[in-house]
Amino acid sequence: FYRNAINIGLPILESKRASRRIDSGDEILVDLIKGKITNLSKKENYKVQPFPQFIQKIISAGGLLKYARKELKS
């Protein structure tokens, strides 16, 4: 699941604390580079594992296929 999500450009973050503390309607801010979720509604921060640089590039490109096409054109 995780690998397929990255392949389609969908970042998957894992945090037990965040999943327990974030409620429907809470406003959140996600920083994929720093590996941080901020719950603006509750003024709480949750640490997550940041993505390695190459995965960040795949996500930014919109998935593995788009990333590969972009790289082949370079």
mmCIF file of the C-alpha atoms, coordinates in Angstrom:
data_MODEL
# 
_entry.id   MODEL 
# 
loop_
_atom_site.group_PDB 
_atom_site.id 
_atom_site.type_symbol 
_atom_site.label_atom_id 
_atom_site.label_alt_id 
_atom_site.label_comp_id 
_atom_site.label_asym_id 
_atom_site.label_entity_id 
_atom_site.label_seq_id 
_atom_site.pdbx_PDB_ins_code 
_atom_site.Cartn_x 
_atom_site.Cartn_y 
_atom_site.Cartn_z 
_atom_site.occupancy 
_atom_site.B_iso_or_equiv 
_atom_site.pdbx_formal_charge 
_atom_site.auth_seq_id 
_atom_site.auth_comp_id 
_atom_site.auth_asym_id 
_atom_site.auth_atom_id 
_atom_site.pdbx_PDB_model_num 
ATOM 1  C CA . PHE A 1 1  ? 0.000   0.000  0.000   1.00 0.00 ? 1  PHE A CA 1 
ATOM 2  C CA . TYR A 1 2  ? 2.714   2.462  1.010   1.00 0.00 ? 2  TYR A CA 1 
ATOM 3  C CA . ARG A 1 3  ? 4.781   1.859  -2.098  1.00 0.00 ? 3  ARG A CA 1 
ATOM 4  C CA . ASN A 1 4  ? 1.771   2.117  -4.418  1.00 0.00 ? 4  ASN A CA 1 
ATOM 5  C CA . ALA A 1 5  ? 0.708   5.360  -2.730  1.00 0.00 ? 5  ALA A CA 1 
ATOM 6  C CA . ILE A 1 6  ? 4.129   6.888  -3.420  1.00 0.00 ? 6  ILE A CA 1 
ATOM 7  C CA . ASN A 1 7  ? 3.993   5.602  -7.012  1.00 0.00 ? 7  ASN A CA 1 
ATOM 8  C CA . ILE A 1 8  ? 0.810   7.612  -7.622  1.00 0.00 ? 8  ILE A CA 1 
ATOM 9  C CA . GLY A 1 9  ? 2.154   10.677 -5.791  1.00 0.00 ? 9  GLY A CA 1 
ATOM 10 C CA . LEU A 1 10 ? 0.135   10.254 -2.597  1.00 0.00 ? 10 LEU A CA 1 
ATOM 11 C CA . PRO A 1 11 ? 2.209   10.958 0.515   1.00 0.00 ? 11 PRO A CA 1 
ATOM 12 C CA . ILE A 1 12 ? 1.373   8.586  3.369   1.00 0.00 ? 12 ILE A CA 1 
ATOM 13 C CA . LEU A 1 13 ? 2.288   9.738  6.869   1.00 0.00 ? 13 LEU A CA 1 
ATOM 14 C CA . GLU A 1 14 ? 2.202   7.451  9.907   1.00 0.00 ? 14 GLU A CA 1 
ATOM 15 C CA . SER A 1 15 ? 1.611   8.810  13.385  1.00 0.00 ? 15 SER A CA 1 
ATOM 16 C CA . LYS A 1 16 ? -0.378  7.026  16.091  1.00 0.00 ? 16 LYS A CA 1 
ATOM 17 C CA . ARG A 1 17 ? -0.507  10.191 18.170  1.00 0.00 ? 17 ARG A CA 1 
ATOM 18 C CA . ALA A 1 18 ? -1.782  12.317 15.287  1.00 0.00 ? 18 ALA A CA 1 
ATOM 19 C CA . SER A 1 19 ? -4.419  9.754  14.362  1.00 0.00 ? 19 SER A CA 1 
ATOM 20 C CA . ARG A 1 20 ? -5.667  9.745  17.950  1.00 0.00 ? 20 ARG A CA 1 
ATOM 21 C CA . ARG A 1 21 ? -5.542  13.515 18.493  1.00 0.00 ? 21 ARG A CA 1 
ATOM 22 C CA . ILE A 1 22 ? -6.767  14.968 15.186  1.00 0.00 ? 22 ILE A CA 1 
ATOM 23 C CA . ASP A 1 23 ? -10.539 15.250 15.086  1.00 0.00 ? 23 ASP A CA 1 
ATOM 24 C CA . SER A 1 24 ? -12.897 15.876 12.203  1.00 0.00 ? 24 SER A CA 1 
ATOM 25 C CA . GLY A 1 25 ? -12.936 19.610 11.537  1.00 0.00 ? 25 GLY A CA 1 
ATOM 26 C CA . ASP A 1 26 ? -9.468  20.267 12.950  1.00 0.00 ? 26 ASP A CA 1 
ATOM 27 C CA . GLU A 1 27 ? -7.329  22.471 10.736  1.00 0.00 ? 27 GLU A CA 1 
ATOM 28 C CA . ILE A 1 28 ? -3.922  20.918 10.098  1.00 0.00 ? 28 ILE A CA 1 
ATOM 29 C CA . LEU A 1 29 ? -0.728  21.893 8.331   1.00 0.00 ? 29 LEU A CA 1 
ATOM 30 C CA . VAL A 1 30 ? 1.584   19.201 6.957   1.00 0.00 ? 30 VAL A CA 1 
ATOM 31 C CA . ASP A 1 31 ? 5.283   19.742 6.262   1.00 0.00 ? 31 ASP A CA 1 
ATOM 32 C CA . LEU A 1 32 ? 6.471   16.722 4.278   1.00 0.00 ? 32 LEU A CA 1 
ATOM 33 C CA . ILE A 1 33 ? 10.071  17.919 4.152   1.00 0.00 ? 33 ILE A CA 1 
ATOM 34 C CA . LYS A 1 34 ? 10.476  18.420 7.917   1.00 0.00 ? 34 LYS A CA 1 
ATOM 35 C CA . GLY A 1 35 ? 8.228   15.500 8.839   1.00 0.00 ? 35 GLY A CA 1 
ATOM 36 C CA . LYS A 1 36 ? 5.827   17.529 10.918  1.00 0.00 ? 36 LYS A CA 1 
ATOM 37 C CA . ILE A 1 37 ? 2.049   17.729 11.251  1.00 0.00 ? 37 ILE A CA 1 
ATOM 38 C CA . THR A 1 38 ? 0.704   20.784 13.036  1.00 0.00 ? 38 THR A CA 1 
ATOM 39 C CA . ASN A 1 39 ? -2.811  20.739 14.414  1.00 0.00 ? 39 ASN A CA 1 
ATOM 40 C CA . LEU A 1 40 ? -3.655  24.435 14.217  1.00 0.00 ? 40 LEU A CA 1 
ATOM 41 C CA . SER A 1 41 ? -6.953  23.923 16.026  1.00 0.00 ? 41 SER A CA 1 
ATOM 42 C CA . LYS A 1 42 ? -5.338  22.350 19.104  1.00 0.00 ? 42 LYS A CA 1 
ATOM 43 C CA . LYS A 1 43 ? -1.917  24.007 18.798  1.00 0.00 ? 43 LYS A CA 1 
ATOM 44 C CA . GLU A 1 44 ? -0.151  20.635 18.819  1.00 0.00 ? 44 GLU A CA 1 
ATOM 45 C CA . ASN A 1 45 ? 2.708   19.235 16.740  1.00 0.00 ? 45 ASN A CA 1 
ATOM 46 C CA . TYR A 1 46 ? 3.191   15.613 15.731  1.00 0.00 ? 46 TYR A CA 1 
ATOM 47 C CA . LYS A 1 47 ? 6.507   14.268 14.465  1.00 0.00 ? 47 LYS A CA 1 
ATOM 48 C CA . VAL A 1 48 ? 6.470   11.919 11.482  1.00 0.00 ? 48 VAL A CA 1 
ATOM 49 C CA . GLN A 1 49 ? 9.266   10.330 9.483   1.00 0.00 ? 49 GLN A CA 1 
ATOM 50 C CA . PRO A 1 50 ? 10.236  12.750 6.690   1.00 0.00 ? 50 PRO A CA 1 
ATOM 51 C CA . PHE A 1 51 ? 10.513  11.319 3.195   1.00 0.00 ? 51 PHE A CA 1 
ATOM 52 C CA . PRO A 1 52 ? 13.954  10.801 1.677   1.00 0.00 ? 52 PRO A CA 1 
ATOM 53 C CA . GLN A 1 53 ? 14.881  13.284 -1.053  1.00 0.00 ? 53 GLN A CA 1 
ATOM 54 C CA . PHE A 1 54 ? 14.208  10.888 -3.941  1.00 0.00 ? 54 PHE A CA 1 
ATOM 55 C CA . ILE A 1 55 ? 10.697  10.117 -2.658  1.00 0.00 ? 55 ILE A CA 1 
ATOM 56 C CA . GLN A 1 56 ? 10.018  13.840 -2.234  1.00 0.00 ? 56 GLN A CA 1 
ATOM 57 C CA . LYS A 1 57 ? 10.898  14.271 -5.913  1.00 0.00 ? 57 LYS A CA 1 
ATOM 58 C CA . ILE A 1 58 ? 8.478   11.506 -6.930  1.00 0.00 ? 58 ILE A CA 1 
ATOM 59 C CA . ILE A 1 59 ? 5.663   13.023 -4.871  1.00 0.00 ? 59 ILE A CA 1 
ATOM 60 C CA . SER A 1 60 ? 6.368   16.529 -6.203  1.00 0.00 ? 60 SER A CA 1 
ATOM 61 C CA . ALA A 1 61 ? 6.263   15.223 -9.771  1.00 0.00 ? 61 ALA A CA 1 
ATOM 62 C CA . GLY A 1 62 ? 2.847   13.675 -9.165  1.00 0.00 ? 62 GLY A CA 1 
ATOM 63 C CA . GLY A 1 63 ? 3.958   10.058 -9.061  1.00 0.00 ? 63 GLY A CA 1 
ATOM 64 C CA . LEU A 1 64 ? 6.579   7.670  -10.347 1.00 0.00 ? 64 LEU A CA 1 
ATOM 65 C CA . LEU A 1 65 ? 5.457   7.658  -13.960 1.00 0.00 ? 65 LEU A CA 1 
ATOM 66 C CA . LYS A 1 66 ? 5.479   11.464 -14.226 1.00 0.00 ? 66 LYS A CA 1 
ATOM 67 C CA . TYR A 1 67 ? 8.824   11.582 -12.418 1.00 0.00 ? 67 TYR A CA 1 
ATOM 68 C CA . ALA A 1 68 ? 10.348  9.047  -14.828 1.00 0.00 ? 68 ALA A CA 1 
ATOM 69 C CA . ARG A 1 69 ? 9.066   10.927 -17.855 1.00 0.00 ? 69 ARG A CA 1 
ATOM 70 C CA . LYS A 1 70 ? 10.516  14.165 -16.515 1.00 0.00 ? 70 LYS A CA 1 
ATOM 71 C CA . GLU A 1 71 ? 13.887  12.541 -15.822 1.00 0.00 ? 71 GLU A CA 1 
ATOM 72 C CA . LEU A 1 72 ? 14.074  10.936 -19.258 1.00 0.00 ? 72 LEU A CA 1 
ATOM 73 C CA . LYS A 1 73 ? 13.515  14.337 -20.896 1.00 0.00 ? 73 LYS A CA 1 
ATOM 74 C CA . SER A 1 74 ? 16.439  15.850 -18.944 1.00 0.00 ? 74 SER A CA 1 
# 
